[in-house]
C-alpha atoms as a printed R data frame, in Angstrom:
    type eleno elety resid chain resno      x       y       z
1   ATOM     1    CA   MET     A     1 58.357 -18.933 -78.734
2   ATOM     2    CA   THR     A     2 56.493 -20.530 -75.933
3   ATOM     3    CA   ASP     A     3 53.391 -18.153 -74.556
4   ATOM     4    CA   PRO     A     4 54.247 -17.370 -71.254
5   ATOM     5    CA   ALA     A     5 50.406 -17.839 -70.139
6   ATOM     6    CA   ALA     A     6 50.094 -20.931 -71.820
7   ATOM     7    CA   LYS     A     7 53.502 -22.436 -69.717
8   ATOM     8    CA   SER     A     8 51.850 -20.646 -66.572
9   ATOM     9    CA   GLU     A     9 48.998 -22.770 -67.294
10  ATOM    10    CA   ASN     A    10 51.002 -25.951 -67.675
11  ATOM    11    CA   GLU     A    11 52.704 -25.273 -64.501
12  ATOM    12    CA   GLY     A    12 50.169 -24.751 -62.517
13  ATOM    13    CA   PRO     A    13 48.611 -28.507 -61.399
14  ATOM    14    CA   GLU     A    14 52.520 -28.895 -61.042
15  ATOM    15    CA   ASN     A    15 52.694 -26.216 -58.727
16  ATOM    16    CA   ASN     A    16 49.546 -26.826 -56.900
17  ATOM    17    CA   GLY     A    17 50.506 -30.502 -56.756
18  ATOM    18    CA   ARG     A    18 53.538 -29.421 -54.683
19  ATOM    19    CA   GLU     A    19 51.187 -27.185 -52.754
20  ATOM    20    CA   THR     A    20 49.017 -29.145 -51.965
21  ATOM    21    CA   GLN     A    21 51.144 -32.487 -51.355
22  ATOM    22    CA   ARG     A    22 51.254 -34.050 -47.758
23  ATOM    23    CA   ALA     A    23 54.575 -33.962 -45.522
24  ATOM    24    CA   PRO     A    24 56.074 -37.739 -44.736
25  ATOM    25    CA   GLU     A    25 54.830 -38.440 -41.564
26  ATOM    26    CA   ARG     A    26 57.520 -38.942 -38.891
27  ATOM    27    CA   PRO     A    27 56.940 -40.684 -36.127
28  ATOM    28    CA   GLY     A    28 58.987 -39.450 -33.168
29  ATOM    29    CA   ARG     A    29 57.015 -36.184 -33.977
30  ATOM    30    CA   LYS     A    30 53.879 -37.756 -34.038
31  ATOM    31    CA   LEU     A    31 54.807 -39.642 -30.997
32  ATOM    32    CA   LEU     A    32 55.601 -36.086 -29.522
33  ATOM    33    CA   LEU     A    33 52.190 -35.043 -30.365
34  ATOM    34    CA   ASP     A    34 50.294 -37.567 -29.276
35  ATOM    35    CA   LEU     A    35 51.871 -37.652 -25.344
36  ATOM    36    CA   GLY     A    36 52.836 -34.198 -25.107
37  ATOM    37    CA   PRO     A    37 49.325 -33.312 -24.082
38  ATOM    38    CA   LEU     A    38 49.405 -36.118 -21.023
39  ATOM    39    CA   VAL     A    39 53.534 -34.690 -20.143
40  ATOM    40    CA   VAL     A    40 51.603 -31.501 -19.906
41  ATOM    41    CA   PHE     A    41 48.804 -32.733 -17.578
42  ATOM    42    CA   PHE     A    42 50.906 -34.813 -15.566
43  ATOM    43    CA   ALA     A    43 53.738 -32.240 -14.910
44  ATOM    44    CA   ALA     A    44 51.064 -29.371 -14.525
45  ATOM    45    CA   ASN     A    45 49.347 -31.629 -11.927
46  ATOM    46    CA   TYR     A    46 52.683 -32.672  -9.868
47  ATOM    47    CA   MET     A    47 53.934 -29.292 -10.112
48  ATOM    48    CA   THR     A    48 51.464 -26.990  -9.186
49  ATOM    49    CA   GLY     A    49 49.028 -29.687  -7.237
50  ATOM    50    CA   ASP     A    50 45.832 -27.884  -9.154
51  ATOM    51    CA   PHE     A    51 43.956 -30.526 -10.468
52  ATOM    52    CA   MET     A    52 41.926 -28.482 -12.758
53  ATOM    53    CA   MET     A    53 44.356 -26.210 -13.552
54  ATOM    54    CA   ALA     A    54 46.152 -29.584 -14.793
55  ATOM    55    CA   VAL     A    55 43.188 -30.356 -16.777
56  ATOM    56    CA   GLN     A    56 42.159 -27.002 -18.407
57  ATOM    57    CA   LEU     A    57 46.138 -27.183 -19.491
58  ATOM    58    CA   LEU     A    58 45.485 -30.990 -20.704
59  ATOM    59    CA   VAL     A    59 42.441 -29.402 -22.671
60  ATOM    60    CA   GLY     A    60 44.319 -26.635 -24.264
61  ATOM    61    CA   ALA     A    61 47.714 -28.947 -25.052
62  ATOM    62    CA   THR     A    62 45.587 -31.779 -26.621
63  ATOM    63    CA   VAL     A    63 43.684 -28.903 -28.737
64  ATOM    64    CA   ILE     A    64 47.315 -27.249 -29.829
65  ATOM    65    CA   ALA     A    65 48.625 -31.139 -30.693
66  ATOM    66    CA   LEU     A    66 45.520 -31.068 -32.964
67  ATOM    67    CA   ALA     A    67 46.007 -27.780 -34.698
68  ATOM    68    CA   ALA     A    68 49.862 -28.484 -35.304
69  ATOM    69    CA   GLY     A    69 49.423 -32.315 -36.194
70  ATOM    70    CA   TRP     A    70 47.362 -30.757 -39.157
71  ATOM    71    CA   VAL     A    71 49.946 -28.153 -39.406
72  ATOM    72    CA   LEU     A    72 53.091 -30.267 -39.796
73  ATOM    73    CA   GLU     A    73 51.181 -33.162 -41.661
74  ATOM    74    CA   ARG     A    74 48.605 -31.803 -43.320
75  ATOM    75    CA   ARG     A    75 46.255 -35.055 -41.902
76  ATOM    76    CA   VAL     A    76 44.681 -35.068 -38.949
77  ATOM    77    CA   SER     A    77 43.853 -39.240 -37.667
78  ATOM    78    CA   MET     A    78 40.186 -39.850 -36.721
79  ATOM    79    CA   MET     A    79 41.603 -41.321 -33.519
80  ATOM    80    CA   ALA     A    80 43.196 -38.108 -32.781
81  ATOM    81    CA   LEU     A    81 40.405 -36.019 -33.351
82  ATOM    82    CA   VAL     A    82 37.852 -38.227 -31.609
83  ATOM    83    CA   GLY     A    83 40.147 -38.231 -28.630
84  ATOM    84    CA   CYS     A    84 40.622 -34.177 -28.720
85  ATOM    85    CA   VAL     A    85 36.688 -33.886 -28.761
86  ATOM    86    CA   ALA     A    86 36.658 -36.324 -26.021
87  ATOM    87    CA   VAL     A    87 39.023 -34.573 -23.921
88  ATOM    88    CA   ALA     A    88 37.680 -30.753 -25.013
89  ATOM    89    CA   PHE     A    89 34.080 -32.337 -23.556
90  ATOM    90    CA   PHE     A    90 34.729 -34.213 -20.590
91  ATOM    91    CA   GLY     A    91 37.684 -31.538 -19.569
92  ATOM    92    CA   GLY     A    92 35.222 -28.550 -20.047
93  ATOM    93    CA   LEU     A    93 32.492 -30.565 -17.737
94  ATOM    94    CA   SER     A    94 34.836 -30.731 -15.251
95  ATOM    95    CA   VAL     A    95 36.057 -27.254 -15.278
96  ATOM    96    CA   TYR     A    96 32.733 -26.206 -15.363
97  ATOM    97    CA   PHE     A    97 31.172 -27.904 -12.731
98  ATOM    98    CA   ASP     A    98 34.139 -28.011 -10.335
99  ATOM    99    CA   ASN     A    99 34.105 -31.655 -10.808
100 ATOM   100    CA   GLU     A   100 36.384 -34.319 -11.132
101 ATOM   101    CA   LEU     A   101 34.351 -36.968 -11.814
102 ATOM   102    CA   PHE     A   102 34.256 -35.865 -15.324
103 ATOM   103    CA   ILE     A   103 37.360 -36.233 -16.467
104 ATOM   104    CA   LYS     A   104 37.904 -39.501 -14.666
105 ATOM   105    CA   ILE     A   105 35.541 -41.188 -16.269
106 ATOM   106    CA   LYS     A   106 36.210 -39.997 -19.728
107 ATOM   107    CA   PRO     A   107 38.758 -42.950 -20.676
108 ATOM   108    CA   THR     A   108 35.725 -45.084 -19.576
109 ATOM   109    CA   VAL     A   109 32.974 -43.584 -21.581
110 ATOM   110    CA   LEU     A   110 35.793 -43.153 -24.572
111 ATOM   111    CA   THR     A   111 36.621 -46.907 -24.540
112 ATOM   112    CA   CYS     A   112 33.854 -48.319 -23.832
113 ATOM   113    CA   LEU     A   113 31.766 -46.396 -27.073
114 ATOM   114    CA   LEU     A   114 34.610 -47.204 -29.298
115 ATOM   115    CA   ALA     A   115 34.776 -50.689 -28.299
116 ATOM   116    CA   ALA     A   116 31.250 -50.834 -29.477
117 ATOM   117    CA   VAL     A   117 31.499 -48.854 -33.119
118 ATOM   118    CA   ILE     A   118 34.606 -51.634 -33.949
119 ATOM   119    CA   ALA     A   119 32.390 -54.878 -32.664
120 ATOM   120    CA   GLY     A   120 29.029 -54.223 -34.087
121 ATOM   121    CA   GLY     A   121 30.962 -53.185 -37.086
122 ATOM   122    CA   ARG     A   122 32.603 -55.954 -37.520
123 ATOM   123    CA   LEU     A   123 29.153 -57.903 -36.676
124 ATOM   124    CA   MET     A   124 27.456 -56.127 -39.428
125 ATOM   125    CA   GLY     A   125 30.145 -57.061 -42.134
126 ATOM   126    CA   MET     A   126 31.794 -53.501 -41.745
127 ATOM   127    CA   ASN     A   127 35.555 -52.793 -41.113
128 ATOM   128    CA   PRO     A   128 35.900 -49.820 -38.646
129 ATOM   129    CA   ILE     A   129 39.345 -50.052 -37.900
130 ATOM   130    CA   GLY     A   130 40.321 -50.117 -41.767
131 ATOM   131    CA   ALA     A   131 38.528 -47.175 -42.260
132 ATOM   132    CA   ILE     A   132 39.848 -45.519 -38.391
133 ATOM   133    CA   MET     A   133 43.462 -46.213 -40.091
134 ATOM   134    CA   GLY     A   134 42.685 -44.831 -43.495
135 ATOM   135    CA   SER     A   135 45.209 -46.041 -46.347
136 ATOM   136    CA   GLN     A   136 48.695 -46.445 -43.415
137 ATOM   137    CA   ILE     A   137 47.947 -50.466 -43.850
138 ATOM   138    CA   ARG     A   138 46.624 -52.945 -46.259
139 ATOM   139    CA   MET     A   139 45.542 -55.796 -44.533
140 ATOM   140    CA   THR     A   140 43.610 -59.284 -45.578
141 ATOM   141    CA   ASP     A   141 40.054 -59.346 -43.993
142 ATOM   142    CA   GLU     A   142 41.230 -61.942 -42.271
143 ATOM   143    CA   GLY     A   143 43.695 -59.743 -40.492
144 ATOM   144    CA   TRP     A   144 41.343 -56.675 -40.165
145 ATOM   145    CA   ARG     A   145 39.295 -59.104 -38.304
146 ATOM   146    CA   ALA     A   146 42.180 -60.317 -36.031
147 ATOM   147    CA   LEU     A   147 42.882 -56.472 -35.466
148 ATOM   148    CA   SER     A   148 39.453 -55.168 -34.669
149 ATOM   149    CA   TRP     A   149 39.424 -57.713 -32.009
150 ATOM   150    CA   ILE     A   150 42.803 -57.167 -30.387
151 ATOM   151    CA   TRP     A   151 41.684 -53.518 -30.557
152 ATOM   152    CA   VAL     A   152 37.846 -54.370 -28.768
153 ATOM   153    CA   ALA     A   153 39.718 -56.441 -26.043
154 ATOM   154    CA   MET     A   154 42.571 -53.406 -25.825
155 ATOM   155    CA   PHE     A   155 39.701 -50.722 -25.472
156 ATOM   156    CA   LEU     A   156 37.795 -52.732 -22.725
157 ATOM   157    CA   THR     A   157 40.750 -53.129 -20.762
158 ATOM   158    CA   THR     A   158 41.554 -49.574 -20.408
159 ATOM   159    CA   ALA     A   159 37.766 -49.306 -19.645
160 ATOM   160    CA   LEU     A   160 37.888 -51.846 -16.402
161 ATOM   161    CA   ALA     A   161 41.146 -50.662 -15.512
162 ATOM   162    CA   ASN     A   162 40.097 -47.247 -15.397
163 ATOM   163    CA   GLU     A   163 36.958 -48.121 -13.352
164 ATOM   164    CA   ILE     A   164 39.292 -49.947 -10.653
165 ATOM   165    CA   ALA     A   165 41.888 -46.785 -10.738
166 ATOM   166    CA   TRP     A   166 39.569 -43.727  -9.978
167 ATOM   167    CA   ARG     A   167 37.483 -45.538  -7.500
168 ATOM   168    CA   SER     A   168 40.299 -47.136  -5.538
169 ATOM   169    CA   LEU     A   169 43.092 -44.005  -6.060
170 ATOM   170    CA   SER     A   170 43.596 -40.758  -5.072
171 ATOM   171    CA   THR     A   171 43.226 -38.121  -7.652
172 ATOM   172    CA   ASP     A   172 46.964 -37.703  -8.061
173 ATOM   173    CA   ASP     A   173 47.719 -41.841  -8.362
174 ATOM   174    CA   TRP     A   174 44.538 -41.784 -10.523
175 ATOM   175    CA   VAL     A   175 46.521 -39.239 -13.078
176 ATOM   176    CA   THR     A   176 49.956 -41.520 -12.749
177 ATOM   177    CA   PHE     A   177 47.686 -44.411 -14.088
178 ATOM   178    CA   LYS     A   178 46.025 -42.011 -16.527
179 ATOM   179    CA   VAL     A   179 49.768 -41.145 -18.047
180 ATOM   180    CA   PHE     A   180 51.570 -44.241 -17.662
181 ATOM   181    CA   GLY     A   181 49.144 -47.195 -16.959
182 ATOM   182    CA   ILE     A   182 46.838 -46.348 -20.132
183 ATOM   183    CA   THR     A   183 49.726 -45.406 -22.367
184 ATOM   184    CA   THR     A   184 51.398 -49.252 -20.899
185 ATOM   185    CA   ILE     A   185 47.560 -50.674 -22.611
186 ATOM   186    CA   SER     A   186 47.957 -49.344 -25.354
187 ATOM   187    CA   LEU     A   187 51.997 -50.044 -26.417
188 ATOM   188    CA   VAL     A   188 51.366 -53.663 -24.750
189 ATOM   189    CA   PHE     A   189 48.477 -54.545 -26.930
190 ATOM   190    CA   GLY     A   190 50.228 -52.638 -29.903
191 ATOM   191    CA   ALA     A   191 53.134 -55.326 -29.702
192 ATOM   192    CA   VAL     A   192 50.548 -57.910 -29.693
193 ATOM   193    CA   SER     A   193 49.257 -56.365 -32.666
194 ATOM   194    CA   VAL     A   194 52.489 -56.045 -35.041
195 ATOM   195    CA   PRO     A   195 52.938 -59.981 -35.619
196 ATOM   196    CA   ILE     A   196 49.345 -59.815 -37.011
197 ATOM   197    CA   MET     A   197 49.310 -56.889 -39.026
198 ATOM   198    CA   THR     A   198 52.861 -58.062 -40.291
199 ATOM   199    CA   LYS     A   199 51.562 -61.278 -41.255
200 ATOM   200    CA   HIS     A   200 48.391 -60.197 -42.831
201 ATOM   201    CA   GLN     A   201 49.759 -57.354 -45.060
202 ATOM   202    CA   ILE     A   202 48.819 -56.923 -48.278
203 ATOM   203    CA   GLU     A   203 52.257 -55.445 -50.154
204 ATOM   204    CA   ASP     A   204 52.088 -53.024 -53.139
């Protein structure tokens, strides 16, 4: 006769493994979590005309999206975490000082910082992009090198575009640029990255 206690001990690790197993990543849900806060920001500013209220909702929606990502996926990407911290920091400064400048320069500061980290890492023989993406994809070093410089170009392009936008556009028009312009830049460089990742991907 099998000892129930022994059976429980044998089943324990398997049960624990099932409980801690990560949920499969769903691209549609990830896209919603990534773009949801921007949609809230745009809609709030458009419907209320109150930019500071829209900033507060952006910060809240970003934190909620990050928490939801952890609950649903049991993982939080490094980029999502860094982005959330940046939104909370610069958004908080804008609300506290009642000054639009802080949230407007956030894309410039963040993308310049990311470009510097990636470029500096590559020049020192490291692979920051690989660390950011984790186990999502395996590529040759040549592929990581090419992808790294594409990301550097993307971040610097975003920084330059944002500097031009916030200095020359009205606040409402800058919000439109923030939501649609920066997203478009990311999509364009993402499309450029796909052939490189496909070419240099290491199959399991």
